[in-house]
Coordinates of C-alpha atoms in Angstrom, one line a residue:
Chain N
X3 CA -51.8 -37.0 41.6
X4 CA -49.2 -38.2 38.9
X5 CA -45.6 -36.7 38.7
X6 CA -45.0 -34.7 35.5
X7 CA -43.9 -36.9 32.8
X8 CA -40.7 -35.9 31.2
X9 CA -40.8 -35.9 27.4
X10 CA -38.7 -38.4 26.0
X11 CA -37.1 -37.3 22.9
X12 CA -35.8 -39.4 20.2
X13 CA -31.9 -39.2 19.7
X14 CA -32.3 -37.2 16.5
X15 CA -34.8 -34.7 18.1
X16 CA -32.8 -34.4 21.2
X17 CA -29.7 -33.5 18.9
X18 CA -31.7 -30.9 17.0
X19 CA -32.9 -29.3 20.3
X20 CA -29.3 -29.1 21.7
X21 CA -28.1 -27.6 18.4
X22 CA -30.8 -25.1 18.3
X23 CA -30.1 -24.0 21.9
X24 CA -26.2 -23.7 20.8
X25 CA -27.2 -21.5 18.0
X26 CA -29.3 -19.3 20.4
X27 CA -26.6 -19.1 23.0
X28 CA -24.2 -17.8 20.2
X29 CA -26.3 -14.8 19.7
X30 CA -24.5 -13.3 22.6
X31 CA -21.2 -15.0 22.8
X32 CA -18.6 -16.2 20.5
X33 CA -17.4 -19.8 19.7
X34 CA -14.5 -19.6 22.1
X35 CA -16.9 -18.9 24.9
X36 CA -19.4 -21.7 24.1
X37 CA -18.7 -24.5 26.4
X38 CA -20.0 -27.8 26.5
X39 CA -20.7 -27.4 30.3
X40 CA -23.0 -24.3 29.6
X41 CA -24.8 -26.0 27.3
X42 CA -25.4 -29.0 29.3
X43 CA -26.6 -26.7 32.2
X44 CA -29.0 -24.8 29.9
X45 CA -30.3 -27.9 28.5
X46 CA -30.8 -29.2 31.8
X47 CA -28.9 -32.6 31.0
X48 CA -25.8 -34.1 32.2
X49 CA -22.2 -33.5 30.5
X50 CA -22.0 -37.1 30.0
X51 CA -25.3 -37.2 28.1
X52 CA -24.1 -34.4 26.0
X53 CA -20.9 -36.1 25.1
X54 CA -23.3 -39.0 23.8
X55 CA -24.4 -36.6 21.1
X56 CA -21.2 -34.6 20.4
X57 CA -17.9 -36.6 20.9
X58 CA -15.9 -33.5 21.9
X59 CA -16.0 -29.7 21.9
X60 CA -14.7 -29.4 18.5
X61 CA -17.4 -31.7 17.1
X62 CA -20.1 -29.8 18.9
X63 CA -18.8 -26.2 17.7
X64 CA -18.8 -27.6 13.8
X65 CA -22.3 -29.1 14.4
X66 CA -23.7 -25.7 15.7
X67 CA -22.0 -23.6 13.1
X68 CA -23.4 -26.0 10.4
X69 CA -26.8 -25.8 12.1
X70 CA -26.6 -22.0 12.1
X71 CA -25.6 -21.7 8.4
X72 CA -28.3 -24.1 7.2
X73 CA -30.8 -22.0 9.2
X74 CA -29.5 -18.8 7.5
X75 CA -29.7 -20.5 4.2
X76 CA -33.1 -21.7 4.7
X77 CA -34.4 -18.4 6.2
X78 CA -33.0 -16.5 3.1
X79 CA -34.5 -18.7 0.5
X80 CA -35.9 -16.3 -2.3
X81 CA -39.6 -16.2 -2.7
X82 CA -40.4 -16.7 -6.2
X83 CA -43.8 -15.3 -6.2
X84 CA -42.2 -11.9 -5.7
X85 CA -40.9 -9.7 -8.7
X86 CA -37.1 -10.3 -9.1
X87 CA -35.9 -7.0 -7.3
X88 CA -38.3 -7.3 -4.5
X89 CA -37.3 -11.0 -4.1
X90 CA -33.6 -9.7 -3.7
X91 CA -34.7 -7.1 -1.1
X92 CA -36.7 -9.5 0.9
X93 CA -33.7 -12.0 1.0
X94 CA -31.3 -9.2 2.1
X95 CA -33.6 -8.0 4.7
X96 CA -33.9 -11.4 6.3
X97 CA -30.1 -11.9 5.8
X98 CA -29.6 -8.8 7.9
X99 CA -32.1 -9.7 10.5
X100 CA -30.5 -13.0 11.0
X101 CA -26.9 -11.4 11.4
X102 CA -28.6 -8.7 13.6
X103 CA -29.6 -11.6 16.2
X104 CA -26.5 -13.7 16.0
X105 CA -23.9 -10.9 15.4
X106 CA -21.1 -12.0 17.8
X107 CA -20.7 -15.3 16.2
X108 CA -21.3 -14.1 12.8
X109 CA -18.5 -11.5 13.0
X110 CA -16.3 -13.9 14.6
X111 CA -16.5 -16.5 11.8
X112 CA -16.6 -13.9 8.9
X113 CA -13.4 -12.4 10.3
X114 CA -11.8 -15.7 10.6
X115 CA -10.6 -15.5 14.1
X116 CA -7.6 -17.6 15.3
X117 CA -8.4 -20.6 17.6
X118 CA -11.4 -21.5 15.1
X119 CA -10.5 -24.8 13.5
X120 CA -10.2 -25.4 9.6
X121 CA -13.4 -27.5 9.6
X122 CA -15.4 -24.6 10.9
X123 CA -14.0 -22.4 8.2
X124 CA -14.9 -24.8 5.6
X125 CA -18.5 -24.9 6.8
X126 CA -18.6 -21.0 6.3
X127 CA -16.8 -21.3 3.0
X128 CA -19.3 -24.0 1.8
X129 CA -22.1 -21.7 2.9
X130 CA -20.7 -18.9 0.5
X131 CA -20.6 -21.2 -2.3
X132 CA -24.2 -22.2 -1.7
X133 CA -25.3 -18.5 -1.6
X134 CA -23.1 -17.6 -4.7
X135 CA -24.9 -20.5 -6.7
X136 CA -28.3 -19.3 -5.6
X137 CA -27.4 -15.7 -6.8
X138 CA -26.0 -17.1 -9.9
X139 CA -29.1 -19.3 -10.7
X140 CA -31.3 -16.1 -10.5
X141 CA -29.3 -13.6 -12.5
X142 CA -31.4 -14.2 -15.3
X143 CA -34.3 -12.9 -13.5
X144 CA -32.5 -9.5 -13.1
X145 CA -31.4 -9.6 -16.8
X146 CA -27.9 -10.0 -15.8
X147 CA -25.3 -11.9 -17.8
X148 CA -24.3 -15.4 -16.2
X149 CA -20.7 -16.2 -17.2
X150 CA -17.3 -16.6 -15.3
X151 CA -16.8 -13.0 -14.7
X152 CA -20.3 -12.6 -13.2
X153 CA -19.5 -15.6 -11.0
X154 CA -16.4 -13.9 -9.6
X155 CA -18.3 -10.6 -9.1
X156 CA -20.8 -12.7 -7.2
X157 CA -18.4 -14.2 -4.8
X158 CA -16.8 -10.5 -4.4
X159 CA -20.2 -9.2 -3.7
X160 CA -20.9 -11.6 -1.0
X161 CA -17.6 -10.5 0.8
X162 CA -18.5 -7.0 0.3
X163 CA -22.0 -7.6 1.9
X164 CA -20.2 -9.5 4.7
X165 CA -17.7 -6.8 5.4
X166 CA -20.2 -4.2 5.3
X167 CA -22.7 -5.8 7.7
X168 CA -19.9 -6.4 10.0
X169 CA -18.6 -3.0 10.2
X170 CA -21.9 -1.4 10.1
X171 CA -23.6 -3.1 13.1
X172 CA -21.4 -1.7 15.9
X173 CA -21.6 1.9 14.8
X174 CA -24.9 2.1 12.6
X175 CA -23.8 5.7 11.5
X176 CA -26.0 4.9 8.4
X177 CA -29.9 3.8 8.8
X178 CA -30.9 0.1 8.1
X179 CA -32.6 1.4 4.9
X180 CA -29.5 2.8 3.5
X181 CA -27.5 -0.5 4.3
X182 CA -30.1 -2.5 2.6
X183 CA -30.4 -0.2 -0.3
X184 CA -26.6 -0.4 -0.8
X185 CA -26.6 -4.4 -0.6
X186 CA -29.5 -4.5 -3.1
X187 CA -28.1 -2.0 -5.8
X188 CA -24.5 -3.2 -5.3
X189 CA -25.1 -6.4 -6.7
X190 CA -26.1 -5.6 -10.4
X191 CA -23.8 -2.6 -10.0
X192 CA -20.9 -4.8 -9.9
X193 CA -22.3 -7.4 -12.4
X194 CA -22.5 -4.5 -14.8
X195 CA -19.0 -3.3 -13.9
X196 CA -17.6 -6.5 -14.8
X197 CA -18.9 -6.4 -18.3
Chain C
X18 CA 46.0 -12.6 -0.7
X19 CA 43.5 -11.5 1.8
X20 CA 40.2 -13.4 3.0
X21 CA 37.3 -11.8 1.6
X22 CA 35.9 -9.3 4.0
X23 CA 32.4 -10.1 5.5
X24 CA 30.1 -7.0 5.2
X25 CA 29.3 -6.0 8.8
X26 CA 25.7 -4.8 8.9
X27 CA 24.3 -2.7 11.7
X28 CA 21.6 -4.2 13.8
X29 CA 18.8 -2.2 12.0
X30 CA 20.1 -3.2 8.4
X31 CA 20.4 -7.0 9.7
X32 CA 17.0 -7.0 10.7
X33 CA 15.7 -5.2 7.6
X34 CA 17.7 -7.8 5.4
X35 CA 16.1 -10.8 7.5
X36 CA 12.7 -9.4 7.2
X37 CA 13.1 -9.0 3.3
X38 CA 14.2 -12.4 3.1
X39 CA 11.2 -13.7 5.1
X40 CA 8.7 -11.9 2.8
X41 CA 10.5 -13.2 -0.2
X42 CA 10.3 -16.9 1.3
X43 CA 6.7 -16.3 1.8
X44 CA 6.0 -15.9 -1.9
X45 CA 6.1 -19.7 -2.1
X46 CA 5.0 -20.9 1.4
X47 CA 2.3 -20.1 4.1
X48 CA 3.2 -18.5 7.5
X49 CA 2.7 -21.9 9.1
X50 CA 5.7 -23.3 6.8
X51 CA 8.0 -20.3 7.5
X52 CA 10.3 -21.7 10.3
X53 CA 12.8 -19.7 11.9
X54 CA 15.4 -22.4 11.2
X55 CA 14.9 -22.0 7.5
X56 CA 15.3 -18.4 7.5
X57 CA 18.6 -18.7 9.6
X58 CA 19.6 -21.2 6.9
X59 CA 18.9 -19.0 3.9
X60 CA 20.4 -16.0 5.7
X61 CA 23.5 -18.0 6.4
X62 CA 23.5 -17.1 10.3
X63 CA 22.9 -19.2 13.4
X64 CA 19.4 -19.7 14.8
X65 CA 20.9 -18.1 17.8
X66 CA 21.9 -14.8 16.1
X67 CA 18.3 -14.8 14.4
X68 CA 16.7 -15.0 18.0
X69 CA 18.7 -11.8 18.8
X70 CA 16.6 -10.0 16.4
X71 CA 13.2 -11.9 16.9
X72 CA 12.5 -13.3 20.4
X73 CA 10.2 -16.1 19.1
X74 CA 8.6 -17.4 16.0
X75 CA 5.5 -15.4 16.7
X76 CA 7.5 -12.1 16.9
X77 CA 9.3 -13.1 13.8
X78 CA 5.8 -14.0 11.9
X79 CA 4.3 -10.7 12.9
X80 CA 7.6 -8.6 11.9
X81 CA 7.4 -10.3 8.5
X82 CA 3.7 -9.7 8.0
X83 CA 4.0 -6.0 9.0
X84 CA 6.9 -5.9 6.6
X85 CA 5.0 -7.4 3.9
X86 CA 1.9 -5.1 4.2
X87 CA 4.2 -1.9 4.5
X88 CA 5.8 -2.9 1.4
X89 CA 2.4 -3.4 -0.4
X90 CA 1.1 -0.2 1.0
X91 CA 4.1 1.9 -0.3
X92 CA 4.3 0.1 -3.7
X93 CA 0.6 1.0 -4.4
X94 CA 1.0 4.6 -3.5
X95 CA -1.1 6.6 -6.1
X96 CA 1.0 8.7 -8.5
X97 CA -0.7 12.2 -8.3
X98 CA 0.7 13.3 -11.7
X99 CA -1.6 10.7 -13.4
X100 CA -5.3 11.5 -14.2
X101 CA -7.6 10.2 -11.2
X102 CA -8.9 7.0 -13.0
X103 CA -5.6 6.1 -14.3
X104 CA -4.1 6.6 -10.8
X105 CA -6.7 4.1 -9.9
X106 CA -5.9 1.7 -12.6
X107 CA -2.3 2.0 -11.8
X108 CA -2.5 1.3 -8.2
X109 CA -4.8 -1.8 -8.9
X110 CA -2.2 -3.2 -11.3
X111 CA 0.5 -2.9 -8.8
X112 CA -1.8 -4.3 -6.2
X113 CA -2.4 -7.3 -8.4
X114 CA 1.3 -7.9 -9.2
X115 CA 2.2 -7.7 -5.5
X116 CA -0.5 -10.4 -4.8
X117 CA 0.7 -12.6 -7.7
X118 CA 4.1 -12.7 -6.5
X119 CA 3.1 -13.5 -3.0
X120 CA 0.0 -15.5 -3.5
X121 CA 0.3 -18.1 -1.0
X122 CA 0.7 -16.0 2.2
X123 CA -1.8 -13.4 0.9
X124 CA -4.6 -15.9 0.6
X125 CA -3.5 -17.3 3.8
X126 CA -3.8 -14.0 5.5
X127 CA -7.1 -12.8 3.7
X128 CA -8.8 -16.1 4.3
X129 CA -7.9 -15.9 8.2
X130 CA -6.6 -19.3 8.6
X131 CA -6.7 -20.9 12.0
X132 CA -3.4 -21.1 13.8
X133 CA -2.5 -17.6 12.8
X134 CA -2.5 -15.4 15.9
X135 CA -4.7 -12.3 16.7
X136 CA -1.9 -9.8 16.4
X137 CA -1.3 -11.0 12.8
X138 CA -4.9 -10.4 11.9
X139 CA -4.8 -7.1 13.7
X140 CA -1.6 -6.0 11.3
X141 CA -4.0 -7.3 8.3
X142 CA -6.9 -5.2 9.7
X143 CA -4.7 -2.1 10.2
X144 CA -3.7 -2.4 6.5
X145 CA -7.4 -2.5 5.3
X146 CA -7.8 0.7 7.4
X147 CA -5.0 2.3 5.8
X148 CA -5.9 1.6 2.3
X149 CA -9.6 2.6 2.8
X150 CA -8.6 6.0 4.2
X151 CA -6.2 6.3 1.0
X152 CA -9.3 5.6 -1.1
X153 CA -11.4 7.9 0.8
X154 CA -9.0 10.7 0.6
X155 CA -9.0 10.5 -3.2
X156 CA -12.9 10.1 -3.7
X157 CA -13.0 13.7 -4.5
X158 CA -11.0 13.3 -7.6
X159 CA -13.4 10.8 -9.0
X160 CA -16.2 13.2 -8.2
X161 CA -17.6 10.7 -5.8
X162 CA -19.4 11.8 -2.4
X163 CA -17.2 11.4 0.8
X164 CA -19.6 10.4 3.5
X165 CA -20.3 7.6 6.1
X166 CA -22.0 5.1 3.6
X167 CA -19.1 5.8 0.9
X168 CA -16.9 4.8 3.5
X169 CA -18.8 1.7 4.4
X170 CA -18.8 0.9 0.7
X171 CA -15.1 1.5 0.4
X172 CA -14.5 -1.2 3.1
X173 CA -17.0 -3.6 1.3
X174 CA -15.2 -2.8 -1.9
X175 CA -11.7 -3.6 -0.3
X176 CA -13.2 -7.0 0.9
X177 CA -14.8 -7.5 -2.7
X178 CA -11.2 -7.1 -4.3
X179 CA -9.5 -9.4 -1.8
X180 CA -12.1 -12.1 -2.5
X181 CA -12.1 -11.8 -6.1
X182 CA -8.3 -11.8 -6.5
X183 CA -7.9 -14.9 -4.1
X184 CA -10.6 -16.8 -6.2
X185 CA -9.1 -15.5 -9.5
X186 CA -5.6 -16.5 -9.2
X187 CA -5.7 -20.3 -8.9
X188 CA -8.2 -20.7 -11.8
X189 CA -7.7 -17.7 -14.0
X190 CA -10.9 -18.4 -16.0
X191 CA -11.1 -14.7 -17.0
X192 CA -8.1 -12.6 -18.1
X193 CA -6.0 -10.3 -16.2
X194 CA -7.5 -7.3 -17.9
X195 CA -10.9 -8.1 -17.2
X196 CA -10.2 -8.7 -13.4
X197 CA -8.4 -5.3 -13.5
X198 CA -11.5 -3.6 -15.1
X199 CA -13.7 -5.2 -12.6
X200 CA -11.7 -3.8 -9.8
X201 CA -11.5 -0.3 -11.4
X202 CA -15.0 0.1 -12.2
X203 CA -16.7 -1.6 -9.1
X204 CA -15.4 1.1 -7.0
X205 CA -17.4 4.0 -8.3
X206 CA -20.3 1.5 -9.2
X207 CA -20.5 0.5 -5.4
X208 CA -20.1 4.2 -4.2
X209 CA -22.9 5.1 -6.5
X210 CA -25.1 2.3 -5.4
X211 CA -24.6 3.6 -1.9
X212 CA -26.5 7.0 -2.9

């Protein structure tokens, strides 16, 4: 009999694994409650080894938030094989599912809680820019004008969606279908309102 | 000759005066930069006397933010003598002027900067509830349905307006008239999109 061999991960793979674990742990707790100690315990590694990957709690938090937002951006990539309106609906559905499975931390980041550091806010704001640019680059598919006021309306619409989802999840007074319809139909509505 | 008599203010009046001064000072600086020392100097009173009115910097900041939001709520009170759409436009114009003259602190509060304490965020959130209720109570004037999804759409629309104004002010790539039109026409647009 041989002892079970421990899989030796490359530093990059180990770092990825720790970040993925951090994001999963954020599904049920906020950033304030995500301690380096808990993560080390869940990952089955020492606190010392963890600090080899992240110099301190702040760096770990920033990395986890970056990882989560990159994941959300890639999961909500539009599928160009679908007709434009279906693309938009599919993106919004994936977005809603992502928020639902990471609600605590999403609401925490969107609402800009105290104690969070400026660099974490910067990551959230960069994500908004990425999403707004993606919407802008697809406006022509929906026959919507692409100009300065449309871009302002898109930024506003992203804030609209964030606010509605954060308010909707805890109460769910209206159905998921109604919320998704509101998201999809409000985008062309505000762009039209801008012109 | 008699020496100029100093006007003796009641404690309540003095407190109001200090808060009004605090709000004016916030026109050009953020909450982080509003020190109790600066306020005492501007008001021509001692730091000790100021602490008679506000126990500490935190209490002072909360009181100033409450004062500013109450001022904004009262300045944007709709005028029922106007036709409904004009009421909405007039309210939005007064809101925009208020933001323009307190931009630094408005953007700071809306964007939820770190270092701000939770009670200040709570004041901002209460203000949103007050404004959302006011819009809801006037929906019938615009022949718009008043139900749960309308309320969600109103909350989202307030976030839309906040985001657009914060993004618009520093760049002003589109005109003030275009922004005001976007605000006014996006409200019925998102409510319609919700149904």
